[in-house]
Amino acid sequence: TQLLEQSPQFLSIQEGENLTVYCNSSSVFSSLQWYRQEPGEGPVLLVTVVTGGEVKKLKRLTFQFGDARKDSSLHITAAQPGDTGLYLCAGAGNNDMRFGAGTRLTVKP
Amino acid sequence: DTGVSQNPRHKITKRGQNVTFRCDPISEHNRLYWYRQTLGQGPEFLTYFQNEAQLEKSRLLSDRFSAERPKGSFSTLEIQRTEQGDSAMYLCASSSTHNYGYTFGSGTRLTVV
């Protein structure tokens, strides 16, 4: 079982639509990270959030860390085909990061 | 610095054979991690080094698996007597702290036939 639960598991939308994906846990994390992974490649870091309630923006992507530091969300505005990929969240354990199973996003032109 | 480099990118081996993968981390990073990822799953932690010391090993790492980081620079992951269940993407990452961004390599995809 994954320590971090991500939802939805799959999401297919049209170009221009908005979307939100979620990362939930019963554990408190000192930090949480979001990565994007393309087929056959390693994950690429998008953002790290540290403070409860923190909001970070990266162009059309908005990341929020829950007040209790147990959950996070990623909102994409006006999705583009280039946003297609596997979005992974990861929470800091004692010595390493532990990952969720990811949300596989497909944006159709 | 060209980031984290992993070799080979792909490896096909027969069941029962031994395989070894290499990871060259970002030179300033003293932490190095190995993860395994299967289809439809996120990366699963295998082991981690701080400099040359292997400080944590997952229960996923059976006695057929061994990892080394002899001089605190590159690392190798060896799988002995491979089984079909070992087929996966093996990812290496490096960082300077445990709770901030990791830089991942492109991975080695192992197929055991």
mmCIF file of C-alpha atoms in Angstrom:
data_model
loop_
_atom_site.group_PDB
_atom_site.id
_atom_site.type_symbol
_atom_site.label_atom_id
_atom_site.label_comp_id
_atom_site.label_asym_id
_atom_site.label_seq_id
_atom_site.Cartn_x
_atom_site.Cartn_y
_atom_site.Cartn_z
ATOM 1 C CA THR A 1 0.000 0.000 0.000
ATOM 2 C CA GLN A 2 1.154 3.529 -0.787
ATOM 3 C CA LEU A 3 1.782 5.924 2.093
ATOM 4 C CA LEU A 4 0.540 8.693 -0.171
ATOM 5 C CA GLU A 5 -2.759 8.280 -2.019
ATOM 6 C CA GLN A 6 -3.118 10.183 -5.267
ATOM 7 C CA SER A 7 -6.404 10.844 -7.054
ATOM 8 C CA PRO A 8 -7.618 10.508 -9.640
ATOM 9 C CA GLN A 9 -5.426 7.678 -10.929
ATOM 10 C CA PHE A 10 -6.168 8.639 -14.550
ATOM 11 C CA LEU A 11 -7.428 11.891 -16.040
ATOM 12 C CA SER A 12 -8.116 12.668 -19.695
ATOM 13 C CA ILE A 13 -9.187 16.179 -20.653
ATOM 14 C CA GLN A 14 -9.342 18.523 -23.638
ATOM 15 C CA GLU A 15 -6.829 21.282 -24.234
ATOM 16 C CA GLY A 16 -7.869 24.469 -22.439
ATOM 17 C CA GLU A 17 -9.644 22.796 -19.529
ATOM 18 C CA ASN A 18 -8.676 23.238 -15.885
ATOM 19 C CA LEU A 19 -7.944 20.346 -13.555
ATOM 20 C CA THR A 20 -6.973 19.536 -9.995
ATOM 21 C CA VAL A 21 -5.208 16.424 -8.729
ATOM 22 C CA TYR A 22 -4.842 15.439 -5.108
ATOM 23 C CA CYS A 23 -2.289 13.839 -2.813
ATOM 24 C CA ASN A 24 -3.480 12.636 0.594
ATOM 25 C CA SER A 25 -1.937 10.893 3.568
ATOM 26 C CA SER A 26 -2.575 10.210 7.230
ATOM 27 C CA SER A 27 1.048 11.135 7.953
ATOM 28 C CA VAL A 28 2.515 14.572 8.548
ATOM 29 C CA PHE A 29 5.421 15.514 6.305
ATOM 30 C CA SER A 30 8.172 18.047 6.832
ATOM 31 C CA SER A 31 8.033 18.732 3.112
ATOM 32 C CA LEU A 32 6.190 17.498 0.066
ATOM 33 C CA GLN A 33 7.299 17.511 -3.531
ATOM 34 C CA TRP A 34 5.578 17.239 -6.876
ATOM 35 C CA TYR A 35 7.283 15.638 -9.865
ATOM 36 C CA ARG A 36 6.307 15.095 -13.477
ATOM 37 C CA GLN A 37 7.469 11.976 -15.289
ATOM 38 C CA GLU A 38 7.362 11.166 -18.994
ATOM 39 C CA PRO A 39 7.484 7.603 -20.352
ATOM 40 C CA GLY A 40 10.952 6.066 -20.215
ATOM 41 C CA GLU A 41 12.401 8.937 -18.190
ATOM 42 C CA GLY A 42 13.031 9.713 -14.540
ATOM 43 C CA PRO A 43 10.775 12.075 -12.558
ATOM 44 C CA VAL A 44 11.542 15.786 -12.832
ATOM 45 C CA LEU A 45 11.002 17.989 -9.784
ATOM 46 C CA LEU A 46 8.328 20.684 -10.175
ATOM 47 C CA VAL A 47 8.078 22.155 -6.677
ATOM 48 C CA THR A 48 8.794 21.610 -2.981
ATOM 49 C CA VAL A 49 6.344 22.862 -0.348
ATOM 50 C CA VAL A 50 7.356 23.094 3.279
ATOM 51 C CA THR A 51 4.967 25.282 5.287
ATOM 52 C CA GLY A 52 1.369 24.278 6.103
ATOM 53 C CA GLY A 53 -1.033 26.295 3.944
ATOM 54 C CA GLU A 54 1.728 27.266 1.529
ATOM 55 C CA VAL A 55 0.754 28.052 -2.064
ATOM 56 C CA LYS A 56 3.299 28.079 -4.878
ATOM 57 C CA LYS A 57 2.711 28.991 -8.501
ATOM 58 C CA LEU A 58 4.722 27.824 -11.474
ATOM 59 C CA LYS A 59 3.246 29.464 -14.599
ATOM 60 C CA ARG A 60 -0.119 27.693 -15.075
ATOM 61 C CA LEU A 61 0.478 25.271 -12.183
ATOM 62 C CA THR A 62 -0.631 26.073 -8.617
ATOM 63 C CA PHE A 63 0.494 23.865 -5.733
ATOM 64 C CA GLN A 64 -0.992 23.944 -2.260
ATOM 65 C CA PHE A 65 0.202 22.238 0.930
ATOM 66 C CA GLY A 66 -2.537 21.448 3.442
ATOM 67 C CA ASP A 67 -2.604 23.318 6.763
ATOM 68 C CA ALA A 68 -1.822 20.098 8.647
ATOM 69 C CA ARG A 69 0.958 19.158 6.180
ATOM 70 C CA LYS A 70 -0.769 15.845 5.361
ATOM 71 C CA ASP A 71 -2.115 16.610 1.908
ATOM 72 C CA SER A 72 -1.496 18.654 -1.187
ATOM 73 C CA SER A 73 -3.147 19.612 -4.454
ATOM 74 C CA LEU A 74 -1.950 20.559 -7.903
ATOM 75 C CA HIS A 75 -4.168 22.748 -10.067
ATOM 76 C CA ILE A 76 -3.440 23.286 -13.755
ATOM 77 C CA THR A 77 -5.127 26.138 -15.586
ATOM 78 C CA ALA A 78 -5.801 25.949 -19.328
ATOM 79 C CA ALA A 79 -4.086 22.585 -19.770
ATOM 80 C CA GLN A 80 -1.972 22.023 -22.873
ATOM 81 C CA PRO A 81 -0.924 18.782 -24.619
ATOM 82 C CA GLY A 82 2.590 19.389 -23.298
ATOM 83 C CA ASP A 83 1.239 18.917 -19.746
ATOM 84 C CA THR A 84 0.621 15.238 -20.511
ATOM 85 C CA GLY A 85 2.512 12.980 -18.133
ATOM 86 C CA LEU A 86 2.557 11.173 -14.800
ATOM 87 C CA TYR A 87 2.302 13.555 -11.841
ATOM 88 C CA LEU A 88 3.837 12.173 -8.661
ATOM 89 C CA CYS A 89 3.760 13.537 -5.146
ATOM 90 C CA ALA A 90 6.404 12.567 -2.601
ATOM 91 C CA GLY A 91 6.613 13.177 1.135
ATOM 92 C CA ALA A 92 9.794 13.433 3.176
ATOM 93 C CA GLY A 93 10.385 10.426 5.441
ATOM 94 C CA ASN A 94 13.220 10.120 7.945
ATOM 95 C CA ASN A 95 15.920 9.722 5.335
ATOM 96 C CA ASP A 96 14.281 9.802 1.938
ATOM 97 C CA MET A 97 11.191 10.692 -0.066
ATOM 98 C CA ARG A 98 8.269 8.268 -0.357
ATOM 99 C CA PHE A 99 6.126 8.452 -3.477
ATOM 100 C CA GLY A 100 2.476 8.059 -4.349
ATOM 101 C CA ALA A 101 1.379 5.972 -7.346
ATOM 102 C CA GLY A 102 0.765 9.100 -9.419
ATOM 103 C CA THR A 103 -1.959 10.639 -11.570
ATOM 104 C CA ARG A 104 -1.617 9.927 -15.269
ATOM 105 C CA LEU A 105 -2.797 13.018 -17.146
ATOM 106 C CA THR A 106 -3.601 13.107 -20.860
ATOM 107 C CA VAL A 107 -4.420 16.415 -22.498
ATOM 108 C CA LYS A 108 -5.969 16.026 -25.926
ATOM 109 C CA PRO A 109 -5.492 18.736 -28.570
ATOM 110 C CA ASP B 1 27.482 19.144 -14.552
ATOM 111 C CA THR B 2 25.204 17.051 -16.765
ATOM 112 C CA GLY B 3 22.909 15.847 -13.989
ATOM 113 C CA VAL B 4 22.482 12.263 -12.807
ATOM 114 C CA SER B 5 23.662 9.684 -15.311
ATOM 115 C CA GLN B 6 22.584 6.044 -15.353
ATOM 116 C CA ASN B 7 23.971 3.204 -17.438
ATOM 117 C CA PRO B 8 22.853 1.218 -19.225
ATOM 118 C CA ARG B 9 19.494 2.695 -20.251
ATOM 119 C CA HIS B 10 18.104 -0.718 -21.101
ATOM 120 C CA LYS B 11 19.126 -4.237 -20.106
ATOM 121 C CA ILE B 12 17.588 -7.505 -21.225
ATOM 122 C CA THR B 13 18.853 -10.557 -19.396
ATOM 123 C CA LYS B 14 17.964 -14.188 -19.001
ATOM 124 C CA ARG B 15 16.551 -15.420 -15.732
ATOM 125 C CA GLY B 16 19.328 -16.499 -13.392
ATOM 126 C CA GLN B 17 21.952 -14.125 -14.757
ATOM 127 C CA ASN B 18 23.592 -11.340 -12.740
ATOM 128 C CA VAL B 19 23.270 -7.697 -13.766
ATOM 129 C CA THR B 20 24.967 -4.512 -12.569
ATOM 130 C CA PHE B 21 23.785 -0.943 -13.051
ATOM 131 C CA ARG B 22 25.773 2.228 -12.549
ATOM 132 C CA CYS B 23 24.734 5.678 -11.329
ATOM 133 C CA ASP B 24 26.834 8.833 -11.488
ATOM 134 C CA PRO B 25 25.221 11.504 -9.277
ATOM 135 C CA ILE B 26 25.605 15.257 -9.335
ATOM 136 C CA SER B 27 29.103 15.793 -7.978
ATOM 137 C CA GLU B 28 28.131 18.207 -5.163
ATOM 138 C CA HIS B 29 25.431 15.869 -3.803
ATOM 139 C CA ASN B 30 26.470 13.639 -0.927
ATOM 140 C CA ARG B 31 23.183 11.668 -0.824
ATOM 141 C CA LEU B 32 22.375 8.996 -3.387
ATOM 142 C CA TYR B 33 19.197 6.934 -3.605
ATOM 143 C CA TRP B 34 18.062 3.885 -5.538
ATOM 144 C CA TYR B 35 14.377 3.394 -6.331
ATOM 145 C CA ARG B 36 12.486 0.789 -8.311
ATOM 146 C CA GLN B 37 9.402 1.581 -10.373
ATOM 147 C CA THR B 38 6.994 -0.889 -11.934
ATOM 148 C CA LEU B 39 4.212 -0.131 -14.376
ATOM 149 C CA GLY B 40 1.402 1.907 -12.844
ATOM 150 C CA GLN B 41 3.264 2.574 -9.623
ATOM 151 C CA GLY B 42 5.346 5.362 -8.190
ATOM 152 C CA PRO B 43 9.020 4.852 -7.369
ATOM 153 C CA GLU B 44 9.630 2.523 -4.389
ATOM 154 C CA PHE B 45 12.595 3.212 -2.129
ATOM 155 C CA LEU B 46 15.355 0.584 -2.189
ATOM 156 C CA THR B 47 18.384 2.062 -0.456
ATOM 157 C CA TYR B 48 20.253 5.260 0.299
ATOM 158 C CA PHE B 49 23.855 6.359 0.777
ATOM 159 C CA GLN B 50 25.291 9.362 2.498
ATOM 160 C CA ASN B 51 28.766 9.687 1.044
ATOM 161 C CA GLU B 52 30.099 6.105 0.983
ATOM 162 C CA ALA B 53 27.961 4.834 3.868
ATOM 163 C CA GLN B 54 24.831 2.831 3.094
ATOM 164 C CA LEU B 55 22.500 4.092 5.798
ATOM 165 C CA GLU B 56 19.157 2.487 5.005
ATOM 166 C CA LYS B 57 17.915 -0.519 3.065
ATOM 167 C CA SER B 58 14.296 -1.310 2.270
ATOM 168 C CA ARG B 59 12.800 -4.720 2.969
ATOM 169 C CA LEU B 60 12.270 -4.822 -0.814
ATOM 170 C CA LEU B 61 16.020 -5.273 -1.140
ATOM 171 C CA SER B 62 16.419 -9.032 -0.882
ATOM 172 C CA ASP B 63 19.798 -10.682 -0.349
ATOM 173 C CA ARG B 64 20.126 -10.995 -4.129
ATOM 174 C CA PHE B 65 20.491 -7.225 -4.318
ATOM 175 C CA SER B 66 23.612 -5.334 -3.305
ATOM 176 C CA ALA B 67 24.536 -1.695 -3.705
ATOM 177 C CA GLU B 68 27.851 0.041 -3.255
ATOM 178 C CA ARG B 69 29.204 3.548 -3.370
ATOM 179 C CA PRO B 70 32.907 2.886 -2.865
ATOM 180 C CA LYS B 71 34.335 6.386 -2.890
ATOM 181 C CA GLY B 72 31.244 8.387 -2.190
ATOM 182 C CA SER B 73 30.890 9.251 -5.854
ATOM 183 C CA PHE B 74 29.300 6.794 -8.319
ATOM 184 C CA SER B 75 27.188 3.875 -7.146
ATOM 185 C CA THR B 76 26.457 0.402 -8.477
ATOM 186 C CA LEU B 77 23.410 -1.787 -7.950
ATOM 187 C CA GLU B 78 23.893 -5.503 -8.575
ATOM 188 C CA ILE B 79 21.132 -8.078 -8.837
ATOM 189 C CA GLN B 80 22.237 -11.692 -8.629
ATOM 190 C CA ARG B 81 20.278 -14.644 -10.005
ATOM 191 C CA THR B 82 17.686 -12.396 -11.621
ATOM 192 C CA GLU B 83 14.018 -13.376 -11.561
ATOM 193 C CA GLN B 84 11.187 -12.234 -13.808
ATOM 194 C CA GLY B 85 9.773 -10.234 -10.915
ATOM 195 C CA ASP B 86 12.898 -8.081 -10.975
ATOM 196 C CA SER B 87 11.770 -6.568 -14.281
ATOM 197 C CA ALA B 88 11.291 -2.857 -13.586
ATOM 198 C CA MET B 89 12.766 0.594 -14.082
ATOM 199 C CA TYR B 90 15.624 1.191 -11.629
ATOM 200 C CA LEU B 91 16.005 4.861 -10.815
ATOM 201 C CA CYS B 92 18.882 6.648 -9.147
ATOM 202 C CA ALA B 93 18.569 10.088 -7.571
ATOM 203 C CA SER B 94 20.923 12.408 -5.735
ATOM 204 C CA SER B 95 20.427 15.340 -3.404
ATOM 205 C CA SER B 96 22.194 17.456 -0.833
ATOM 206 C CA THR B 97 19.429 17.096 1.770
ATOM 207 C CA HIS B 98 16.840 14.408 2.455
ATOM 208 C CA ASN B 99 13.718 16.509 2.238
ATOM 209 C CA TYR B 100 14.354 18.809 -0.667
ATOM 210 C CA GLY B 101 14.383 18.200 -4.392
ATOM 211 C CA TYR B 102 15.925 15.103 -5.772
ATOM 212 C CA THR B 103 17.503 15.005 -9.200
ATOM 213 C CA PHE B 104 16.720 11.720 -10.889
ATOM 214 C CA GLY B 105 18.552 9.964 -13.663
ATOM 215 C CA SER B 106 16.733 8.595 -16.700
ATOM 216 C CA GLY B 107 16.720 5.125 -15.182
ATOM 217 C CA THR B 108 17.750 1.661 -16.306
ATOM 218 C CA ARG B 109 14.923 -0.481 -17.610
ATOM 219 C CA LEU B 110 15.544 -4.129 -16.793
ATOM 220 C CA THR B 111 13.698 -6.904 -18.570
ATOM 221 C CA VAL B 112 14.242 -10.450 -17.323
ATOM 222 C CA VAL B 113 13.186 -13.102 -19.852
#
